[in-house]
Each structure stands twice: as structure tokens, then as C-alpha cells.
Amino acid sequence: GGGRVELYSWLVVEGWVPQVLHGGVEFTLRRDDGIELAILVLDTDKQPDEKKELGLRAQGKHVEWVSTRDIFETPHNVIERIKEALQ
């Protein structure tokens, strides 16, 4: 899907090993404290799926939404946001 392959590539370039779930719609990275960060790709014209986010949070994951527009237009900003979320 749009932006997902690009985001995966950026994550790998950073030296991270993203786990791919739900057919690539979602990636997870493990923080140093063991908590998983779920990275959800949001197609540009869509709203975040609150039910999905609540379900992930209920599993103890942190959630970061990333829009396809940002992946293509400002990938470095996306990576910085993910780095901050991994702190």
C-alpha cells in the first residue's frame, strides 16, 4: 500500500528491525524498556481508527500514526517522530 514500503525502507535504513503485522498496515518496534511501539500508516484522506488504537493500547502498546503524505514529503520528520516515540 501507499507509503508502507517506503516507511519500511526508512525504518530498516535506521537500523531498526520492524515487525510487520496485519499485512503491512502496521509495524511494531520494541523500545528499550520492552514496550512495543505500533506504527500505523494513515492514508492521507483518512481519519485515525480510534477503535484499532484503543485495542493496541489495551495490549500495552504505544501508538504512533504516520500519514502517507508525511512519508513521501517529509520522511526525515517521520523518522524523528518515531525516534522520539521510542524514547
Short mmCIF file of C-alpha atoms in Angstrom, two decimals:
data_model
loop_
_atom_site.label_atom_id
_atom_site.label_comp_id
_atom_site.label_asym_id
_atom_site.label_seq_id
_atom_site.Cartn_x
_atom_site.Cartn_y
_atom_site.Cartn_z
CA GLY A 1 0.00 0.00 0.00
CA GLY A 2 0.94 3.62 -0.48
CA GLY A 3 3.80 4.71 1.70
CA ARG A 4 4.13 1.46 3.62
CA VAL A 5 7.04 0.08 1.60
CA GLU A 6 8.78 3.45 1.77
CA LEU A 7 8.29 3.67 5.53
CA TYR A 8 9.57 0.12 6.00
CA SER A 9 12.67 1.02 3.98
CA TRP A 10 13.31 4.11 6.11
CA LEU A 11 12.94 2.06 9.30
CA VAL A 12 15.45 -0.50 8.05
CA VAL A 13 17.90 2.23 6.97
CA GLU A 14 17.77 3.50 10.58
CA GLY A 15 18.96 0.06 11.69
CA TRP A 16 15.62 -0.92 13.20
CA VAL A 17 14.01 -4.32 12.67
CA PRO A 18 10.31 -3.57 12.24
CA GLN A 19 7.88 -6.43 12.80
CA VAL A 20 5.18 -6.42 10.13
CA LEU A 21 1.63 -7.12 11.26
CA HIS A 22 -1.76 -7.04 9.56
CA GLY A 23 -0.41 -7.32 6.02
CA GLY A 24 1.98 -4.40 6.37
CA VAL A 25 -0.61 -1.91 7.58
CA GLU A 26 1.15 -1.81 10.93
CA PHE A 27 4.75 -2.04 12.02
CA THR A 28 5.99 -2.53 15.55
CA LEU A 29 9.34 -1.65 17.07
CA ARG A 30 10.40 -2.59 20.59
CA ARG A 31 11.54 0.21 22.86
CA ASP A 32 14.50 -0.20 25.21
CA ASP A 33 12.06 -0.64 28.11
CA GLY A 34 10.42 -3.55 26.29
CA ILE A 35 7.23 -1.70 25.37
CA GLU A 36 6.18 -2.08 21.75
CA LEU A 37 5.61 0.97 19.59
CA ALA A 38 2.91 0.35 16.99
CA ILE A 39 3.36 2.49 13.88
CA LEU A 40 0.14 2.83 11.91
CA VAL A 41 0.11 4.26 8.39
CA LEU A 42 -2.77 6.61 7.76
CA ASP A 43 -3.80 7.17 4.17
CA THR A 44 -3.85 10.91 3.56
CA ASP A 45 -7.64 11.31 3.28
CA LYS A 46 -8.49 9.05 6.23
CA GLN A 47 -9.01 9.62 9.97
CA PRO A 48 -7.22 7.53 12.61
CA ASP A 49 -9.11 4.36 13.56
CA GLU A 50 -9.78 5.03 17.24
CA LYS A 51 -11.07 1.51 17.89
CA LYS A 52 -7.88 -0.01 16.48
CA GLU A 53 -5.75 2.40 18.51
CA LEU A 54 -7.64 1.61 21.72
CA GLY A 55 -7.21 -2.11 21.07
CA LEU A 56 -3.46 -1.70 20.63
CA ARG A 57 -3.20 0.47 23.74
CA ALA A 58 -5.17 -2.17 25.67
CA GLN A 59 -2.39 -4.62 24.66
CA GLY A 60 0.13 -2.27 26.29
CA LYS A 61 1.49 -0.83 23.05
CA HIS A 62 2.28 2.81 22.37
CA VAL A 63 0.75 4.06 19.10
CA GLU A 64 2.15 6.46 16.50
CA TRP A 65 0.09 7.40 13.44
CA VAL A 66 2.04 8.39 10.31
CA SER A 67 0.36 9.80 7.21
CA THR A 68 1.32 8.66 3.74
CA ARG A 69 1.76 12.33 2.77
CA ASP A 70 4.39 12.78 5.50
CA ILE A 71 6.18 9.58 4.49
CA PHE A 72 6.60 10.87 0.95
CA GLU A 73 7.07 14.59 1.62
CA THR A 74 8.95 14.75 4.94
CA PRO A 75 10.35 11.28 5.70
CA HIS A 76 13.07 12.67 7.96
CA ASN A 77 10.41 14.29 10.18
CA VAL A 78 8.58 10.95 10.36
CA ILE A 79 11.78 9.19 11.47
CA GLU A 80 12.43 11.89 14.10
CA ARG A 81 8.89 11.44 15.49
CA ILE A 82 9.43 7.69 15.68
CA LYS A 83 12.81 8.20 17.40
CA GLU A 84 11.09 10.42 19.99
CA ALA A 85 8.31 7.84 20.48
CA LEU A 86 10.97 5.18 21.10
CA GLN A 87 12.49 7.18 23.97
#
